[in-house]
């Protein structure tokens, strides 16, 4: 096993009995180190079920699980490999009772939260509610509750949001619901305030490994400290040069705190890059050089010098897109074996994709936009998920309202409004109010009868789901259920276009097959669902065959069905934030202008555009906050550069559109910081493509003439 690892990787893998920080530069094999360390821990006698490996995305967890299976076989199923949020769900399902949580609590999605906040704040404006949601999320990630946020408020707006947060927390408690931030904050509260639970988890977990450690926020770090305790069997793997999520709470302070909180910390640097050529790494090292270093390191490669990094300028966004298309075509014509999936185009913000898409369509080049709509964001899937959530937790009011109206069941808005008033008066959930003996005093007999019929149907479906095990039984159950609620007809009645209705119904069928596959253990659950069965009494692995209700309990953590698909043969368009953790043979970074990368300080922030990462950076007045933003933007440039394996092209425009105006633009300061040979700066890929095509035409003409026996 050690023969496949370099010396630094071996050192990290063999450090078993104390805290370890692995500074893993881009492309240095960090996942290899984590999976080999899992194998080494098992080899040293630690039971696989006592090992936890925590990642930040379902996709990363799935990849790690697959690699671990290749190294250690079936034992990989016993290792807890999941996201931070999946770990939080696992802990709360088992021990949330100490906070008054039922095991069947609901996980509210972003739309649910926005709706509740609109109600709590007395507004109908979704944008305002989302702004409140963003602020509350930041407070929660910093470990603040509503009372603490109110005490720390520095403005009237913050005091208002803290007051709304208090109402919001009361509403979540009444609903037996949690939001995604609670999946970290509430486990911390459990571990910090209940020693018996903390000691149980510390005894159960013999070693905790954390991937992408630089992306942890303050609350996640506190959870980790409580999980590992004084024995400090912890391996943190990360890279301070790739910390790009400060705008959503991640903090480099967690890297600074490690040696203070764990004095025996062993720091190991992984500096050999297995991804990129020396030319690309030299540009990356030069760009990141001006940033202050917690742990200085310099990436190097043994893959050879490779092609120089290309920098081009363009007149405007459309001209830039044309040049990008020409570069892709040129690279394809010089090496016809290149697949479309070998190419990626990266940019700072989502709106920059539009001219690129137009140019690619004109050239008939297939492409996909990374970070598109999640399968679970489709209306028909959210309808079904609302029913599942209601089975799991009848006190989930947002799920109740969606299920009772999708499809409509003869229960009108006035009835629901009266039910809501009645439930609020007696501090009941909407579903709990259905069977109250006092309900007939608030509603007429017909309305009460309709609500009772709906309640009995939900209870019957919940009972059946709890006792439905295996794939075939789950498919049969869901087929009957969809017929009973008339969902296919509901879709057809709601669409003027039969093809659209049929496509939505196909999504429903695909979703139900996918759910059934998880119930039967046919499809591995990327969310960590297999580790979160409510039938467990201690941290360990659940049976791969689960009831449909157990599968439904994890539904709010699942991301997209596309994560299980093979990578289609298309050019990838992606924001720089969404590209982190990925790599391609040929990368093109566009719009590398001042005001975009780095983002301008005087531009408004857009906290909703998570994958756009629209956070100001740079600017004339270098306050501490501005400097920190500039440094994060520099790290973002570094991340973009290090996505490239074989070739990298960077482009900027002399003019950019801003609204209806066209303004002069300047190249990003990061281009100069790459310290490239200036001879490469003015290359025009369109000229190269025309020359290539002329050369190919000349060769074809000569070949044709030779075949005809004529002098060319």
XYZ file of C-alpha atoms in Angstrom:
712
model
C 0.000 0.000 0.000
C 2.748 2.479 0.938
C 4.376 1.967 -2.477
C 1.622 4.095 -4.032
C 2.288 6.995 -1.646
C 5.084 9.552 -1.592
C 7.040 10.153 1.622
C 4.870 13.013 2.898
C 1.690 11.025 2.209
C 3.133 8.006 4.037
C 3.974 10.195 7.023
C 0.382 11.472 7.162
C -1.090 7.975 6.812
C 1.118 6.482 9.542
C 0.479 9.188 12.170
C -2.255 7.339 14.081
C -2.190 8.291 17.755
C -2.561 12.055 17.930
C -3.878 15.151 16.169
C -2.609 15.656 12.632
C -3.008 18.529 10.181
C -2.336 17.576 6.570
C -1.703 20.702 4.474
C -2.772 19.284 1.126
C -2.018 21.560 -1.815
C -4.239 21.432 -4.906
C -3.957 18.090 -6.722
C -1.656 16.598 -4.062
C -3.697 13.448 -3.439
C -5.628 14.339 -0.288
C -8.446 11.836 -0.915
C -5.814 9.142 -1.432
C -4.300 10.038 1.944
C -7.667 9.940 3.729
C -8.696 6.565 2.294
C -5.261 5.019 2.894
C -5.335 6.315 6.452
C -8.716 4.649 6.997
C -7.164 1.396 5.788
C -4.108 1.924 8.007
C -6.277 2.547 11.089
C -8.157 -0.694 10.474
C -4.862 -2.520 9.910
C -3.680 -1.158 13.290
C -6.708 -2.701 14.996
C -9.336 0.047 15.074
C -12.796 -1.294 14.234
C -14.093 0.255 10.979
C -17.355 1.348 12.614
C -15.298 3.512 14.998
C -13.886 5.600 12.125
C -15.632 8.709 10.788
C -14.603 10.584 7.638
C -16.448 13.879 7.193
C -16.713 15.743 3.880
C -18.599 18.806 2.668
C -20.571 17.407 -0.282
C -22.516 14.243 -1.039
C -20.459 13.776 -4.200
C -17.173 13.897 -2.261
C -18.554 11.409 0.272
C -19.597 9.044 -2.516
C -16.167 9.238 -4.157
C -14.413 8.630 -0.845
C -16.682 5.676 -0.091
C -15.910 4.151 -3.485
C -12.155 4.581 -3.054
C -12.293 3.132 0.455
C -14.171 0.109 -0.888
C -11.386 -0.447 -3.401
C -8.814 -0.502 -0.585
C -10.560 -2.344 2.239
C -13.479 -4.111 0.600
C -16.689 -4.698 2.552
C -15.330 -3.045 5.688
C -15.801 0.288 3.890
C -19.559 -0.085 4.468
C -18.970 0.050 8.219
C -16.957 3.279 8.140
C -19.041 6.405 8.689
C -18.322 8.472 5.558
C -20.748 11.363 5.287
C -21.183 15.128 5.173
C -21.199 17.384 8.227
C -24.951 17.782 7.859
C -25.573 14.037 7.574
C -23.532 13.534 10.738
C -25.651 16.174 12.450
C -28.850 14.382 11.420
C -27.470 11.084 12.701
C -26.621 12.582 16.076
C -29.965 14.366 16.404
C -32.035 11.335 15.387
C -30.340 9.357 18.142
C -29.929 11.953 20.880
C -32.132 14.917 19.998
C -34.605 13.901 22.704
C -32.440 15.780 25.217
C -33.544 18.968 23.424
C -37.164 17.847 23.124
C -36.784 16.725 19.500
C -38.630 13.685 18.213
C -36.587 11.285 16.040
C -38.976 12.145 13.180
C -38.200 15.882 13.141
C -38.469 17.640 9.781
C -35.619 19.221 7.855
C -36.960 22.366 6.199
C -35.615 23.406 2.831
C -34.791 26.954 1.778
C -38.273 27.637 0.358
C -39.893 26.490 3.607
C -37.631 28.788 5.613
C -38.368 31.764 3.345
C -42.102 31.187 3.748
C -41.894 30.988 7.539
C -39.745 34.122 7.752
C -42.185 36.044 5.551
C -44.906 35.140 8.026
C -42.768 35.899 11.099
C -41.672 39.262 9.708
C -45.027 40.304 8.271
C -43.838 40.705 4.681
C -44.877 39.316 1.316
C -41.524 40.171 -0.278
C -39.449 37.011 -0.788
C -36.235 38.995 -1.413
C -36.528 40.675 1.991
C -37.184 37.332 3.675
C -34.151 35.807 1.945
C -31.996 38.685 3.207
C -33.201 37.928 6.737
C -32.527 34.245 6.108
C -28.946 35.005 5.064
C -28.269 37.090 8.175
C -29.832 34.503 10.494
C -27.753 31.783 8.840
C -24.540 33.725 9.450
C -25.512 34.230 13.088
C -26.253 30.533 13.532
C -22.956 29.555 11.915
C -21.228 31.844 14.395
C -22.969 30.053 17.274
C -25.472 32.819 18.126
C -29.113 32.273 19.061
C -31.781 34.976 18.747
C -31.195 36.365 22.235
C -27.428 36.600 21.696
C -27.891 38.109 18.222
C -30.197 40.774 19.695
C -27.635 41.625 22.373
C -24.887 41.933 19.740
C -26.997 43.872 17.185
C -25.297 47.046 15.957
C -28.138 48.596 13.953
C -31.898 48.885 13.888
C -32.014 46.429 10.963
C -30.056 43.841 12.926
C -32.317 44.321 15.960
C -35.360 43.766 13.733
C -33.881 40.590 12.224
C -32.953 39.277 15.691
C -36.551 39.807 16.807
C -37.804 37.948 13.720
C -35.246 35.207 14.440
C -36.786 34.710 17.905
C -40.238 34.189 16.358
C -38.696 31.912 13.725
C -37.031 29.730 16.386
C -40.353 29.441 18.233
C -42.056 28.383 15.010
C -39.410 25.727 14.265
C -39.807 24.323 17.763
C -43.588 24.118 17.327
C -43.180 22.398 13.956
C -40.603 19.914 15.305
C -38.527 21.253 12.423
C -34.924 22.300 11.852
C -33.157 24.168 9.082
C -29.778 23.239 7.575
C -27.843 25.474 9.950
C -29.491 23.677 12.891
C -27.972 20.414 11.657
C -24.662 21.772 12.966
C -25.825 24.142 15.715
C -28.140 21.748 17.553
C -25.626 18.847 17.630
C -23.166 21.319 19.178
C -25.747 22.265 21.805
C -26.347 18.568 22.563
C -22.644 17.751 22.858
C -21.787 20.873 24.857
C -24.641 20.679 27.357
C -25.080 16.929 27.828
C -21.899 15.168 29.000
C -23.452 11.700 28.797
C -24.150 12.130 25.079
C -20.727 13.649 24.460
C -18.965 10.774 26.243
C -20.994 8.219 24.292
C -19.917 9.696 20.966
C -16.299 10.115 22.021
C -16.217 6.441 23.050
C -17.881 5.380 19.802
C -15.542 7.304 17.471
C -11.922 6.190 17.699
C -10.687 8.500 14.928
C -12.252 11.391 13.021
C -10.940 12.545 9.631
C -12.126 15.843 8.135
C -11.771 16.707 4.458
C -11.623 20.345 3.197
C -10.921 21.493 6.740
C -10.313 25.095 5.612
C -14.037 25.341 4.757
C -15.245 24.681 8.316
C -17.046 27.427 10.219
C -16.783 28.222 13.922
C -19.683 25.937 14.888
C -18.359 22.954 12.953
C -14.981 23.312 14.636
C -16.606 23.248 18.082
C -18.543 20.091 17.114
C -15.263 18.453 16.068
C -13.567 19.339 19.345
C -16.407 17.772 21.314
C -16.367 14.629 19.165
C -12.635 13.942 19.550
C -12.282 15.074 23.174
C -9.005 15.023 25.058
C -7.666 11.989 23.168
C -7.589 14.173 20.057
C -7.648 11.335 17.525
C -8.189 13.783 14.682
C -6.866 14.144 11.137
C -7.711 17.466 9.492
C -6.950 17.679 5.764
C -7.112 21.051 4.065
C -5.378 23.913 2.322
C -5.385 27.517 3.539
C -4.698 28.628 -0.054
C -8.078 27.203 -1.139
C -10.246 28.848 1.512
C -12.881 30.613 -0.631
C -16.056 30.450 1.440
C -15.504 33.192 4.012
C -18.647 34.917 2.713
C -20.755 32.043 4.061
C -19.048 31.608 7.410
C -15.920 29.517 6.770
C -12.964 30.860 8.706
C -9.211 30.394 8.527
C -9.193 30.980 12.291
C -9.947 27.272 12.616
C -6.525 26.513 11.131
C -4.912 28.986 13.527
C -6.682 27.454 16.533
C -5.606 23.862 15.884
C -2.068 24.135 17.307
C -3.417 26.144 20.251
C -6.184 23.670 21.119
C -4.072 20.613 20.275
C -0.450 21.335 21.330
C 0.690 17.904 20.111
C -0.485 18.687 16.575
C 1.685 17.195 13.832
C 1.699 19.327 10.654
C 2.501 17.547 7.379
C 2.678 19.320 4.013
C 1.721 17.699 0.723
C 3.408 19.805 -1.964
C 3.777 17.406 -4.898
C 0.980 18.031 -7.368
C -0.196 15.084 -9.499
C -2.635 17.096 -11.621
C -0.995 19.998 -13.416
C 2.076 20.816 -15.473
C 4.911 22.946 -14.105
C 3.862 25.959 -16.207
C 0.398 25.958 -14.643
C 1.728 25.461 -11.112
C 4.243 28.266 -11.532
C 1.398 30.659 -12.379
C -0.581 29.373 -9.378
C 2.363 29.741 -6.969
C 3.030 33.265 -8.244
C -0.591 34.348 -7.819
C -0.947 33.064 -4.268
C 2.475 34.398 -3.262
C 1.338 37.842 -2.007
C -1.126 36.310 0.474
C 0.068 35.837 4.067
C 0.815 32.193 4.885
C -0.213 30.198 7.916
C 1.992 27.340 6.672
C 4.209 28.266 3.676
C 4.312 25.704 0.877
C 5.170 25.593 -2.818
C 3.548 23.165 -5.215
C 5.725 21.265 -7.664
C 5.057 18.724 -10.387
C 6.931 15.939 -12.133
C 4.612 16.041 -15.156
C 6.936 18.273 -17.161
C 6.853 21.923 -18.211
C 3.831 21.621 -20.480
C 2.366 24.379 -22.635
C 2.682 27.970 -21.440
C -0.357 29.606 -19.856
C -2.102 31.687 -22.515
C -3.549 35.138 -21.853
C -5.759 36.882 -24.414
C -7.688 40.123 -24.484
C -10.972 40.723 -26.267
C -13.037 43.759 -27.269
C -16.118 42.706 -25.272
C -17.949 39.667 -23.884
C -19.178 38.475 -27.301
C -15.695 38.758 -28.805
C -14.314 36.882 -25.784
C -16.855 34.090 -26.301
C -15.921 33.791 -29.998
C -12.255 33.424 -29.100
C -13.092 30.817 -26.493
C -15.009 28.737 -29.062
C -12.106 29.062 -31.493
C -9.669 27.810 -28.856
C -11.807 24.743 -28.129
C -12.126 23.974 -31.847
C -8.398 24.507 -32.366
C -7.453 22.131 -29.552
C -9.923 19.561 -30.876
C -8.565 19.774 -34.432
C -4.952 19.365 -33.348
C -5.915 16.365 -31.190
C -9.183 14.864 -32.489
C -9.276 12.283 -29.671
C -10.083 15.018 -27.132
C -13.613 14.685 -25.736
C -15.885 17.667 -25.117
C -15.859 16.797 -21.407
C -12.125 17.586 -21.361
C -12.924 21.329 -21.541
C -14.170 23.668 -18.830
C -14.934 27.392 -18.935
C -14.798 29.118 -15.545
C -16.096 32.552 -14.576
C -16.726 34.675 -11.495
C -20.544 35.006 -11.493
C -23.514 33.200 -13.027
C -24.617 36.047 -15.332
C -21.361 35.709 -17.298
C -22.503 32.409 -18.822
C -25.038 33.932 -21.242
C -22.690 35.086 -24.079
C -20.707 31.858 -23.698
C -23.838 29.760 -24.137
C -24.851 31.710 -27.244
C -21.436 31.226 -28.843
C -21.327 27.517 -28.042
C -24.819 27.014 -29.474
C -23.860 28.783 -32.696
C -20.849 26.488 -33.022
C -23.022 23.442 -32.192
C -20.751 22.529 -29.281
C -22.558 20.552 -26.548
C -22.271 22.068 -23.079
C -23.733 21.901 -19.584
C -23.980 24.650 -16.975
C -22.719 23.371 -13.637
C -24.934 24.234 -10.699
C -28.182 24.183 -12.690
C -31.551 23.380 -11.182
C -31.467 20.489 -8.762
C -33.750 17.575 -9.518
C -35.167 18.100 -6.027
C -36.043 21.719 -6.849
C -38.586 20.668 -9.483
C -42.150 21.382 -8.375
C -43.360 17.812 -8.855
C -40.520 16.389 -6.744
C -41.067 18.956 -3.992
C -44.760 17.959 -3.970
C -43.896 14.313 -3.328
C -41.234 15.216 -0.779
C -43.848 17.212 1.152
C -45.932 14.049 1.531
C -42.861 12.089 2.692
C -42.001 14.774 5.216
C -45.546 14.707 6.556
C -45.343 10.924 7.040
C -42.103 11.367 8.948
C -43.282 14.323 11.044
C -47.008 15.159 11.167
C -46.129 18.437 12.955
C -44.379 19.763 9.821
C -46.779 22.586 8.906
C -45.104 23.639 5.619
C -45.229 19.997 4.436
C -48.877 19.738 5.518
C -49.897 22.798 3.502
C -48.146 21.561 0.361
C -49.451 17.987 0.655
C -53.064 19.004 1.266
C -53.054 21.191 -1.862
C -50.913 19.038 -4.210
C -53.150 17.717 -5.611
C -56.144 19.637 -4.267
C -58.523 17.505 -2.215
C -61.558 19.758 -1.891
C -60.050 21.568 1.091
C -60.154 25.248 0.253
C -58.091 28.241 1.284
C -60.741 29.494 3.733
C -60.798 26.122 5.497
C -57.009 26.094 5.791
C -56.975 29.668 7.054
C -59.527 28.831 9.751
C -57.583 25.692 10.648
C -54.412 27.778 10.978
C -56.144 30.275 13.273
C -57.509 27.433 15.418
C -54.095 25.675 15.578
C -52.365 28.925 16.571
C -54.902 29.603 19.324
C -54.355 26.198 20.938
C -50.612 25.978 20.075
C -51.089 22.886 17.896
C -49.596 21.886 14.579
C -52.017 21.951 11.662
C -52.133 18.164 11.495
C -52.456 17.901 15.273
C -55.429 20.261 15.144
C -57.306 18.018 12.676
C -58.564 15.637 15.333
C -59.108 18.124 18.150
C -62.533 17.719 19.812
C -62.905 21.514 19.654
C -62.361 21.818 15.892
C -66.118 21.687 15.026
C -66.498 24.964 16.916
C -64.252 26.670 14.358
C -65.276 24.916 11.118
C -68.460 23.583 9.599
C -69.175 19.851 9.484
C -68.295 19.504 5.792
C -64.885 21.135 6.247
C -64.156 19.041 9.339
C -65.149 15.894 7.444
C -62.758 16.719 4.582
C -59.903 17.377 6.991
C -60.577 14.163 8.910
C -60.556 12.188 5.649
C -57.188 13.723 4.706
C -55.772 13.026 8.189
C -56.849 9.386 8.123
C -55.314 8.972 4.659
C -51.981 10.412 5.822
C -51.964 8.162 8.896
C -52.706 5.113 6.750
C -49.913 5.960 4.284
C -47.470 6.599 7.116
C -48.272 3.207 8.663
C -47.830 1.444 5.316
C -44.544 3.275 4.598
C -43.193 2.243 8.010
C -43.914 -1.410 7.205
C -42.837 -1.368 3.557
C -39.351 -2.860 3.127
C -37.395 -3.608 -0.030
C -37.416 -2.234 -3.542
C -40.365 -4.101 -5.085
C -42.665 -3.446 -2.136
C -41.703 0.240 -2.174
C -42.423 0.529 -5.912
C -45.809 -1.124 -5.498
C -46.670 1.113 -2.557
C -45.763 4.323 -4.396
C -47.630 3.243 -7.537
C -50.801 2.728 -5.482
C -50.284 5.965 -3.556
C -49.863 8.075 -6.710
C -53.072 6.557 -8.107
C -54.925 7.235 -4.862
C -54.016 10.943 -4.881
C -54.483 11.254 -8.652
C -51.102 12.825 -9.156
C -50.662 12.022 -12.864
C -54.000 13.655 -13.672
C -53.025 16.598 -11.456
C -49.938 17.167 -13.623
C -51.910 16.890 -16.860
C -54.588 19.294 -15.604
C -51.911 21.805 -14.652
C -50.132 21.876 -18.031
C -51.396 23.094 -21.395
C -48.629 21.137 -23.129
C -48.999 17.345 -23.020
C -45.252 16.856 -23.611
C -44.387 18.985 -20.602
C -46.877 17.077 -18.442
C -45.456 13.753 -19.669
C -41.908 14.899 -18.909
C -42.923 15.899 -15.373
C -44.639 12.537 -14.875
C -41.462 10.777 -16.061
C -39.558 12.723 -13.397
C -41.999 11.371 -10.815
C -41.503 7.792 -12.009
C -37.715 8.192 -11.992
C -37.841 9.629 -8.478
C -40.017 6.781 -7.183
C -37.711 4.165 -8.753
C -34.760 5.909 -7.133
C -36.458 5.913 -3.713
C -37.359 2.238 -4.105
C -33.768 1.401 -5.009
C -32.616 2.919 -1.728
C -35.258 1.057 0.237
C -33.920 -2.178 -1.249
C -30.257 -1.258 -0.820
C -29.821 -1.354 -4.620
C -28.492 2.232 -4.728
C -26.041 3.585 -2.188
C -27.337 6.691 -0.482
C -25.007 9.615 -1.184
C -26.448 11.656 1.658
C -25.164 9.344 4.350
C -28.711 8.054 4.787
C -27.472 4.530 5.322
C -25.841 5.722 8.510
C -28.916 7.451 9.879
C -31.504 4.773 10.572
C -33.686 5.615 13.573
C -33.541 1.961 14.598
C -29.925 2.384 15.706
C -29.105 2.711 19.378
C -25.428 3.574 18.987
C -23.210 5.051 16.274
C -22.866 2.299 13.712
C -23.984 1.113 10.319
C -27.651 0.468 9.529
C -28.975 -2.494 7.585
C -28.806 -1.753 3.849
C -32.479 -2.818 3.550
C -34.631 -0.018 4.968
C -38.297 0.802 5.283
C -39.677 3.398 2.911
C -40.255 5.664 5.915
C -36.578 5.451 6.871
C -35.606 6.469 3.337
C -38.103 9.348 3.483
C -36.471 10.629 6.692
C -33.324 11.566 4.786
C -34.997 13.182 1.802
C -34.162 16.780 2.707
C -30.430 16.006 2.687
C -30.303 14.545 -0.796
C -28.873 16.799 -3.479
C -29.327 15.867 -7.165
C -30.003 12.649 -8.989
C -27.469 13.785 -11.572
C -24.672 13.069 -9.087
C -25.078 9.378 -9.783
C -24.963 9.777 -13.559
C -21.865 9.286 -15.648
C -20.295 12.507 -16.833
C -21.904 13.449 -20.193
C -19.609 14.364 -23.086
C -20.111 18.122 -22.881
C -18.076 21.249 -22.267
C -18.587 22.418 -18.670
C -19.524 26.018 -17.876
C -19.075 26.767 -14.193
C -18.524 29.495 -11.641
C -15.161 29.347 -9.905
C -16.818 28.512 -6.589
C -18.729 25.574 -8.073
C -15.549 24.284 -9.776
C -13.675 23.759 -6.513
C -12.725 20.105 -6.089
C -12.964 19.396 -9.825
C -10.374 19.246 -12.608
C -10.222 19.168 -16.406
C -7.446 18.692 -18.981
C -8.201 22.067 -20.594
C -9.449 25.070 -18.626
C -10.366 28.546 -19.820
C -10.970 31.361 -17.329
C -12.968 34.256 -18.786
C -13.776 37.747 -17.548
C -10.553 38.029 -15.533
C -11.011 41.781 -15.153
C -10.701 44.232 -12.308
C -14.174 44.583 -10.804
C -15.007 40.938 -11.507
C -11.988 39.037 -10.235
C -11.305 40.555 -7.778
C -14.859 41.761 -7.277
C -15.224 45.495 -6.634
C -15.745 46.700 -3.089
C -18.367 49.244 -4.157
C -20.546 46.597 -5.799
C -23.551 45.344 -3.829
C -23.251 41.936 -2.284
C -25.629 39.213 -3.376
C -25.735 36.648 -0.569
C -28.432 34.612 -2.329
C -26.155 33.690 -5.251
C -24.224 31.099 -3.304
C -22.368 29.509 -6.175
C -21.816 32.906 -7.813
C -19.887 33.952 -4.736
C -20.683 37.604 -5.414
C -18.780 39.064 -2.521
C -16.907 42.337 -2.942
C -13.150 42.272 -2.847
C -10.408 44.698 -3.651
C -10.877 48.428 -3.943
C -8.913 51.578 -3.379
C -9.141 51.770 0.431
C -7.432 48.768 1.917
C -9.190 48.415 5.253
C -8.675 45.151 7.092
C -12.010 43.851 5.793
C -11.153 44.856 2.223
C -7.733 43.257 2.465
C -9.241 39.999 3.705
C -11.688 40.022 0.794
C -8.897 40.688 -1.674
C -6.939 37.770 -0.235
C -9.971 35.492 -0.614
C -10.416 36.629 -4.210
C -6.757 35.821 -4.826
C -7.378 32.345 -3.429
C -10.332 32.062 -5.815
C -8.029 32.854 -8.749
C -5.610 30.237 -7.418
C -8.400 27.657 -7.266
C -9.341 28.415 -10.877
C -5.767 28.050 -12.118
C -5.237 24.742 -10.306
C -8.321 23.151 -11.921
C -6.272 22.812 -15.131
C -4.319 19.653 -15.889
C -2.689 20.255 -19.289
C -3.558 23.689 -20.676
C -4.816 26.931 -19.176
C -6.052 30.034 -21.001
C -7.037 33.264 -19.259
C -8.948 36.063 -20.984
C -10.080 39.597 -20.181
C -12.100 42.197 -22.037
C -11.334 45.845 -22.828
C -14.985 46.778 -22.420
C -17.779 45.241 -20.347
C -21.503 45.783 -20.183
C -23.025 47.142 -17.001
C -26.767 47.382 -17.401
C -27.317 49.312 -20.626
C -23.893 50.935 -20.469
C -20.631 49.735 -21.978
C -17.672 50.719 -19.828
C -13.925 50.556 -20.277
C -12.360 47.656 -18.387
C -8.909 46.673 -17.166
C -7.188 43.289 -16.822
C -7.232 41.828 -13.335
C -4.208 42.493 -11.161
C -3.999 38.703 -10.810
C -2.894 38.393 -14.465
C 0.200 40.442 -13.709
C 0.743 38.446 -10.513
C 0.958 35.226 -12.561
C 4.259 36.664 -13.898
C 3.902 35.091 -17.338
C 6.054 35.623 -20.417
C 4.475 38.709 -22.042
C 4.984 37.174 -25.471
C 2.009 34.909 -24.796
C -0.390 37.718 -23.960
C -1.684 38.692 -27.410
C -2.343 35.257 -28.874
C -5.576 35.117 -30.909
C -6.932 31.532 -31.068
C -9.087 32.427 -34.084
C -5.976 33.154 -36.154
C -4.457 29.854 -35.068
C -7.659 28.028 -35.994
C -7.752 29.636 -39.458
C -4.109 28.681 -40.017
C -4.777 25.103 -38.936
C -7.750 24.778 -41.246
C -5.763 26.240 -44.170
C -2.970 23.772 -43.492
C -5.410 20.841 -43.322
C -7.088 21.987 -46.559
C -3.706 22.192 -48.283
C -2.790 18.663 -47.126
C -6.162 17.339 -48.256
C -5.707 18.965 -51.671
C -2.243 17.477 -52.002
C -3.522 14.035 -51.003
C -6.337 14.265 -53.550
C -3.962 15.334 -56.286
C -1.547 12.509 -55.492
C -4.377 9.984 -55.631
C -5.325 11.309 -59.091
C -1.723 11.189 -60.308
C -1.570 14.969 -60.799
C 1.180 17.305 -59.655
C -0.209 19.532 -56.861
